Coordinates of C-alpha atoms and ligand atoms in Angstrom, one line a residue:
X1 CA 58.9 109.9 64.4
X2 CA 62.4 109.6 65.8
X3 CA 62.9 113.4 66.1
X4 CA 60.0 113.4 68.6
X5 CA 62.3 111.5 71.0
X6 CA 64.7 114.4 71.2
X7 CA 64.5 116.4 74.4
X8 CA 64.6 119.7 72.5
X9 CA 61.3 118.8 70.8
X10 CA 59.8 117.4 73.9
X11 CA 60.4 120.7 75.7
X12 CA 59.0 122.7 72.8
X13 CA 55.9 120.5 72.6
X14 CA 55.3 120.6 76.3
X15 CA 55.6 124.5 76.3
X16 CA 53.2 124.7 73.3
X17 CA 50.7 122.3 75.0
X18 CA 50.7 124.5 78.1
X19 CA 50.1 127.6 76.0
X20 CA 47.5 125.8 73.8
X21 CA 45.5 124.6 76.9
X22 CA 45.6 128.1 78.3
X23 CA 44.3 129.5 75.0
X24 CA 41.6 126.8 74.8
X25 CA 40.3 127.7 78.3
X26 CA 40.7 131.4 77.9
X27 CA 39.2 131.8 74.4
X28 CA 35.7 130.4 75.1
X29 CA 35.6 131.8 78.6
X30 CA 36.4 135.4 77.4
X31 CA 34.1 135.0 74.4
X32 CA 31.1 134.0 76.5
X33 CA 31.9 136.5 79.3
X34 CA 32.1 139.3 76.7
X35 CA 28.9 138.1 75.1
X36 CA 27.1 138.1 78.5
X37 CA 28.5 141.4 79.7
X38 CA 28.1 143.5 76.5
X39 CA 24.8 142.0 75.3
X40 CA 21.9 144.6 74.9
X41 CA 18.7 144.3 77.0
X42 CA 16.5 141.4 75.6
X43 CA 13.4 143.7 75.1
X44 CA 15.4 146.3 73.2
X45 CA 17.2 143.9 71.1
X46 CA 14.2 141.8 70.0
X47 CA 11.6 144.5 69.3
X48 CA 11.1 145.3 65.6
X49 CA 10.5 149.0 66.5
X50 CA 13.7 149.2 68.5
X51 CA 15.0 152.7 69.0
X52 CA 18.2 153.7 67.1
X53 CA 20.1 153.8 70.5
X54 CA 19.2 150.1 70.9
X55 CA 20.5 149.3 67.4
X56 CA 23.7 151.1 68.3
X57 CA 24.0 149.1 71.5
X58 CA 23.7 145.8 69.6
X59 CA 26.3 147.0 67.1
X60 CA 28.7 148.1 69.8
X61 CA 28.3 144.7 71.6
X62 CA 29.2 142.8 68.5
X63 CA 32.1 145.2 68.0
X64 CA 33.4 144.6 71.5
X65 CA 33.1 140.9 71.1
X66 CA 35.0 140.9 67.9
X67 CA 37.7 143.1 69.5
X68 CA 37.9 140.7 72.4
X69 CA 38.2 137.7 70.0
X70 CA 40.9 139.5 68.0
X71 CA 42.8 140.4 71.2
X72 CA 42.6 136.8 72.3
X73 CA 43.9 135.6 69.0
X74 CA 46.8 138.0 69.0
X75 CA 47.7 137.1 72.6
X76 CA 47.4 133.4 71.7
X77 CA 49.8 134.0 68.8
X78 CA 52.1 136.0 71.1
X79 CA 52.0 133.2 73.7
X80 CA 53.0 130.6 71.0
X81 CA 55.9 132.8 69.9
X82 CA 56.9 133.1 73.6
X83 CA 56.7 129.3 73.9
X84 CA 59.1 129.0 71.0
X85 CA 61.5 131.5 72.5
X86 CA 61.3 130.0 76.0
X87 CA 61.7 126.4 74.7
X88 CA 64.8 127.6 72.7
X89 CA 66.2 129.2 75.8
X90 CA 65.4 126.2 78.0
X91 CA 66.8 123.8 75.5
X92 CA 70.0 125.8 75.3
X93 CA 70.3 125.7 79.1
X94 CA 69.4 121.9 79.4
X95 CA 69.9 120.2 76.1
X96 CA 73.3 121.7 75.2
X97 CA 75.0 120.8 78.5
X98 CA 73.5 117.3 78.2
X99 CA 74.9 117.0 74.7
X100 CA 78.3 118.1 75.9
X101 CA 78.2 115.5 78.8
X102 CA 77.2 112.8 76.3
X103 CA 80.2 113.7 74.0
X104 CA 82.6 113.8 76.9
X105 CA 81.5 110.5 78.4
X106 CA 81.7 108.9 75.0
X107 CA 85.3 110.2 74.6
X108 CA 86.2 108.9 78.0
X109 CA 84.7 105.5 77.1
X110 CA 87.0 105.5 74.0
X111 CA 90.0 106.0 76.3
X112 CA 90.6 109.8 75.9
X113 CA 91.0 110.3 79.7
X114 CA 92.2 113.9 79.3
X115 CA 88.7 115.0 78.2
X116 CA 86.8 117.3 80.7
X117 CA 83.5 119.1 80.6
X118 CA 83.4 122.9 80.9
X119 CA 79.9 123.1 82.5
X120 CA 80.1 124.9 85.8
X121 CA 76.5 125.9 86.4
X122 CA 75.2 125.8 90.0
X123 CA 72.6 123.1 89.5
X124 CA 72.1 119.4 89.0
X125 CA 73.8 119.6 85.5
X126 CA 76.8 121.3 87.1
X127 CA 77.0 118.6 89.8
X128 CA 76.8 115.8 87.1
X129 CA 79.5 117.5 85.1
X130 CA 81.7 117.8 88.2
X131 CA 81.3 114.1 89.0
X132 CA 82.1 113.2 85.3
X133 CA 85.2 115.3 85.6
X134 CA 86.2 113.5 88.9
X135 CA 85.7 110.2 87.2
X136 CA 87.9 111.3 84.3
X137 CA 90.6 112.4 86.7
X138 CA 90.5 109.1 88.5
X139 CA 90.7 107.2 85.1
X140 CA 93.5 109.4 83.9
X141 CA 95.6 108.7 87.1
X142 CA 95.0 105.0 86.8
X143 CA 96.0 105.1 83.2
X144 CA 99.2 107.0 84.0
X145 CA 100.0 104.5 86.7
X146 CA 99.4 101.6 84.3
X147 CA 101.6 103.2 81.7
X148 CA 104.3 103.9 84.3
X149 CA 104.1 100.3 85.5
X150 CA 104.5 98.9 82.0
X151 CA 107.5 101.2 81.4
X152 CA 109.1 100.3 84.7
X153 CA 108.5 96.6 84.3
X154 CA 110.1 96.7 80.8
X155 CA 113.0 98.7 82.1
X156 CA 113.6 96.3 85.1
X157 CA 113.5 93.2 82.9
X158 CA 115.8 94.7 80.3
X159 CA 118.7 95.2 82.7
X160 CA 119.5 91.5 83.5
X161 CA 118.6 90.5 80.0
X162 CA 121.1 93.0 78.5
X163 CA 123.8 91.6 80.8
X164 CA 123.0 88.0 79.8
X165 CA 123.0 89.0 76.1
X166 CA 126.3 90.8 76.5
X167 CA 128.0 87.7 78.1
X168 CA 126.5 85.4 75.5
X169 CA 127.7 87.5 72.6
X170 CA 131.1 87.7 74.2
X171 CA 131.2 83.9 74.5
X172 CA 130.0 83.4 70.9
X173 CA 132.6 85.8 69.5
X174 CA 135.3 84.3 71.8
X175 CA 135.9 87.7 73.3
X176 CA 135.1 86.2 76.7
X177 CA 136.6 82.9 77.8
X178 CA 134.1 80.2 78.8
X179 CA 135.1 80.1 82.4
X180 CA 133.0 78.9 85.4
X181 CA 132.8 82.5 86.8
X182 CA 131.2 83.7 83.5
X183 CA 128.6 80.9 83.6
X184 CA 128.0 81.7 87.3
X185 CA 127.4 85.3 86.4
X186 CA 124.9 84.4 83.6
X187 CA 123.2 82.1 86.0
X188 CA 123.1 84.8 88.6
X189 CA 121.4 87.3 86.2
X190 CA 118.9 84.6 85.0
X191 CA 118.0 83.9 88.6
X192 CA 117.6 87.6 89.3
X193 CA 115.3 87.8 86.2
X194 CA 113.2 84.9 87.4
X195 CA 113.0 86.4 90.9
X196 CA 111.9 89.8 89.5
X197 CA 109.2 88.1 87.4
X198 CA 108.0 86.2 90.4
X199 CA 107.9 89.4 92.6
X200 CA 106.0 91.2 89.9
X201 CA 103.5 88.4 89.5
X202 CA 103.1 88.5 93.3
X203 CA 102.7 92.3 93.2
X204 CA 100.1 92.2 90.5
X205 CA 98.1 89.5 92.4
X206 CA 98.4 91.6 95.6
X207 CA 97.2 94.7 93.8
X208 CA 94.3 92.8 92.2
X209 CA 93.3 91.7 95.8
X210 CA 94.0 88.1 94.8
X211 CA 96.6 87.2 97.4
X212 CA 95.6 84.1 99.3
X213 CA 96.1 84.4 103.0
X214 CA 95.6 81.4 105.2
X215 CA 95.8 82.8 108.8
X216 CA 96.2 80.5 111.7
X217 CA 97.4 81.0 115.3
X218 CA 101.2 81.2 115.1
X219 CA 104.1 81.8 117.5
X220 CA 106.1 84.7 116.0
X221 CA 109.3 84.2 118.1
X222 CA 110.0 80.9 116.4
X223 CA 109.5 82.4 112.9
X224 CA 111.7 85.4 113.7
X225 CA 114.5 83.1 114.9
X226 CA 114.3 80.8 111.8
X227 CA 114.4 83.7 109.4
X228 CA 117.3 85.3 111.2
X229 CA 119.2 82.0 111.1
X230 CA 118.7 81.9 107.4
X231 CA 120.5 85.2 107.0
X232 CA 123.5 84.3 109.2
X233 CA 125.8 83.4 106.3
X234 CA 125.1 86.7 104.5
X235 CA 125.5 88.7 107.8
X236 CA 128.9 87.1 108.3
X237 CA 130.1 87.6 104.7
X238 CA 129.1 91.3 104.8
X239 CA 130.8 91.8 108.2
X240 CA 127.6 92.9 109.9
X241 CA 126.1 92.0 113.3
X242 CA 122.6 90.6 113.5
X243 CA 121.0 90.9 117.0
X244 CA 117.7 89.6 118.2
X245 CA 116.0 91.7 120.8
X246 CA 113.0 89.5 121.7
X247 CA 111.0 89.1 124.9
X248 CA 110.9 85.6 126.5
X249 CA 107.2 85.1 125.4
X250 CA 104.8 86.7 123.0
X251 CA 101.1 86.2 122.5
X252 CA 100.1 84.1 119.5
X253 CA 99.1 86.1 116.4
X254 CA 96.6 85.2 113.7
X255 CA 98.6 85.1 110.5
X256 CA 99.7 83.1 107.5
X257 CA 103.2 81.9 108.5
X258 CA 104.5 81.8 104.9
X259 CA 103.4 85.4 104.3
X260 CA 105.0 86.6 107.6
X261 CA 108.2 84.9 106.6
X262 CA 108.0 86.8 103.3
X263 CA 107.6 90.2 105.0
X264 CA 110.5 89.4 107.4
X265 CA 112.7 88.3 104.6
X266 CA 112.0 91.5 102.6
X267 CA 112.7 93.8 105.6
X268 CA 115.9 91.9 106.7
X269 CA 117.2 91.7 103.2
X270 CA 116.8 95.4 102.8
X271 CA 118.4 96.1 106.2
X272 CA 121.5 94.0 105.2
X273 CA 121.5 95.5 101.7
X274 CA 121.5 99.1 102.9
X275 CA 123.9 98.8 105.8
X276 CA 127.6 99.0 105.1
X277 CA 130.2 96.6 106.7
X278 CA 130.7 97.0 110.4
X279 CA 127.0 98.0 110.9
X280 CA 124.4 96.4 113.0
X281 CA 120.9 95.0 112.3
X282 CA 118.5 94.3 115.1
X283 CA 115.2 92.4 114.9
X284 CA 112.9 93.2 117.9
X285 CA 109.4 92.4 118.9
X286 CA 107.0 93.4 121.6
X287 CA 103.4 93.0 122.6
X288 CA 101.2 96.0 122.5
X289 CA 97.5 96.3 123.5
X290 CA 95.9 94.1 120.8
X291 CA 98.8 93.5 118.4
X292 CA 102.4 92.3 118.3
X293 CA 104.9 94.7 116.9
X294 CA 107.9 93.5 115.0
X295 CA 110.7 95.8 113.9
X296 CA 113.9 95.6 111.9
X297 CA 116.4 98.3 112.9
X298 CA 119.6 99.0 111.1
X299 CA 122.5 101.4 111.4
X300 CA 122.8 101.8 107.6
X301 CA 122.4 104.6 105.1
X302 CA 119.1 105.8 106.5
X303 CA 116.3 107.5 104.5
X304 CA 115.9 111.3 104.0
X305 CA 112.6 112.7 105.3
X306 CA 111.3 113.6 101.8
X307 CA 111.5 109.9 100.7
X308 CA 109.7 108.4 103.8
X309 CA 106.1 109.0 102.5
X310 CA 106.9 107.2 99.2
X311 CA 109.0 104.3 100.4
X312 CA 106.2 101.7 100.2
X313 CA 105.1 102.9 96.7
X314 CA 105.8 100.4 93.9
X315 CA 109.0 100.8 92.0
X316 CA 110.1 103.6 94.4
X317 CA 113.8 103.7 95.0
X318 CA 115.7 106.4 96.8
X319 CA 118.9 105.9 94.9
X320 CA 118.0 104.3 91.6
X321 CA 121.6 103.6 90.5
X322 CA 122.6 102.0 93.8
X323 CA 119.4 99.9 93.8
X324 CA 120.1 98.7 90.2
X325 CA 123.6 97.6 91.1
X326 CA 122.3 95.6 94.0
X327 CA 119.4 94.2 92.1
X328 CA 116.4 95.9 93.8
X329 CA 113.3 96.5 91.7
X330 CA 111.6 98.7 94.3
X331 CA 108.7 96.4 94.9
X332 CA 109.7 94.4 98.0
X333 CA 108.2 97.0 100.4
X334 CA 105.1 97.3 98.3
X335 CA 104.5 93.6 98.6
X336 CA 105.3 93.7 102.3
X337 CA 102.7 96.4 102.8
X338 CA 100.1 94.4 100.9
X339 CA 100.8 91.3 103.0
X340 CA 100.6 93.1 106.3
X341 CA 97.4 95.0 105.3
X342 CA 95.9 91.7 104.2
X343 CA 96.4 90.5 107.8
X344 CA 94.8 93.6 109.2
X345 CA 98.1 95.0 110.5
X346 CA 100.1 98.2 110.0
X347 CA 103.5 98.8 108.5
X348 CA 105.6 101.9 108.7
X349 CA 109.1 103.3 108.5
X350 CA 111.1 105.6 110.7
X351 CA 114.5 107.2 110.0
X352 CA 116.3 110.1 111.4
X353 CA 117.9 110.9 108.1
X354 CA 120.7 110.0 105.8
X355 CA 123.5 108.0 107.5
X356 CA 121.4 107.5 110.6
X357 CA 119.8 104.1 110.0
X358 CA 116.2 103.1 109.6
X359 CA 113.6 101.1 111.4
X360 CA 110.8 99.2 109.6
X361 CA 107.9 98.1 111.8
X362 CA 104.8 96.1 111.3
X363 CA 102.0 94.8 113.5
X364 CA 99.9 91.6 113.5
X365 CA 96.7 91.1 115.5
X366 CA 96.5 88.8 118.5
X367 CA 94.9 85.4 117.9
X368 CA 92.7 85.7 121.0
X369 CA 89.5 87.7 120.6
X370 CA 89.7 90.8 122.8
X371 CA 87.6 90.4 126.0
X372 CA 85.6 93.5 126.9
Ligands
LIG401 P1 114.4 97.3 96.6 O1 114.2 96.0 95.9 O2 114.9 98.4 95.7 O3 115.1 97.3 97.9 P2 112.1 97.9 98.2 O4 110.7 98.1 97.9 O5 112.4 96.8 99.1 O6 112.9 97.8 96.9 O7 112.7 99.2 98.8 C1 112.4 100.5 98.2 C2 113.5 101.5 98.4 O8 113.5 101.8 99.8 C3 114.9 100.9 98.2 O9 115.3 101.1 96.9 C4 115.7 101.8 99.1 O10 116.0 103.1 98.4 C5 114.8 102.1 100.3 N1 115.1 101.2 101.5 C6 114.4 100.1 101.8 N2 114.9 99.6 102.9 C7 115.9 100.4 103.3 C8 116.8 100.4 104.4 N3 116.7 99.5 105.4 N4 117.6 101.5 104.6 C9 117.6 102.5 103.6 N5 116.8 102.5 102.5 C10 116.0 101.5 102.4

């Protein structure tokens, strides 16, 4: 009987069984108690010459017993009716919220993340409903982020592709002359496209927690000098000054050198990108208690206070039009943060506001275990 598996029926049957067992105990007990208490004296009842008062006593005893039986039957019926009403009430209070929770979780499983339950009772069902609503909220946020990511990725990839398409159409229609600069421009856009795809692939690996880090003891001073040397041609062409403010020695850190280079390149490239000609970029490093701190300071456009908390979020750009011109996809800092966190370090930004430069800092842990 499949209907027997329904909670509603289980509740009804359990209530009925409780009442029925009460009735089963009460009926014979009351019947025998009544019989014993209202029975006439044995001598009087058995004698054939019993007096009329004795006969009346036997009749009244039988009458009392039948009244007691009737009263018990009526109360049994009343108790059964009460069982029906109570089980209806209880099933309303328990079964209906459970049905609502089942419907809502089913809708969530189908991808309708806006679904919420309206149960706000102050009991276990209310608590369950609250946690289902929290789950729905988390799922909805993740879904919104995913949709935003797909839209952003599509938008970012479309920009260089549209440029390449435009040049190609111009070349085919002979509107643009096939000159070396045009091919160089197309190649530049193609390279940018490839770089963006690589960055996005890296970001998705980082966000999935699949970035491989191979830490080993490294000397940061050497790495900083190498990366800075790599940027010298760009520094010169942008009429900037790049200064290294480094101590003579630094403790070794435990890090993956390729990933540290990647972080430094991201921060230095940004500093050069967002600092106008004549400005200065400084890379500094110092040893703190258990970590080495590295920083990239610039005298560039700076960052307004309201943007600071979001600067490491993926695809976040302060000035979208400016970033697009210069090719930024707004994921360099997100990747840098993932890389630094993967090493157990910290990364943060400081800026006194627009036009007042910025400082990007990160830390990496010492190689040596800390002696107590
Ligand atoms: P992008 O590729 O756009 O530079 P990032 O993730 O590296 O992406 O940086 C995110 C945003 O942070 C940039 O678009 C820019 O608005 C801001 N930003 C990053 N570095 C600096 C800096 N040194 N000075 C001013 N703004 C910066």
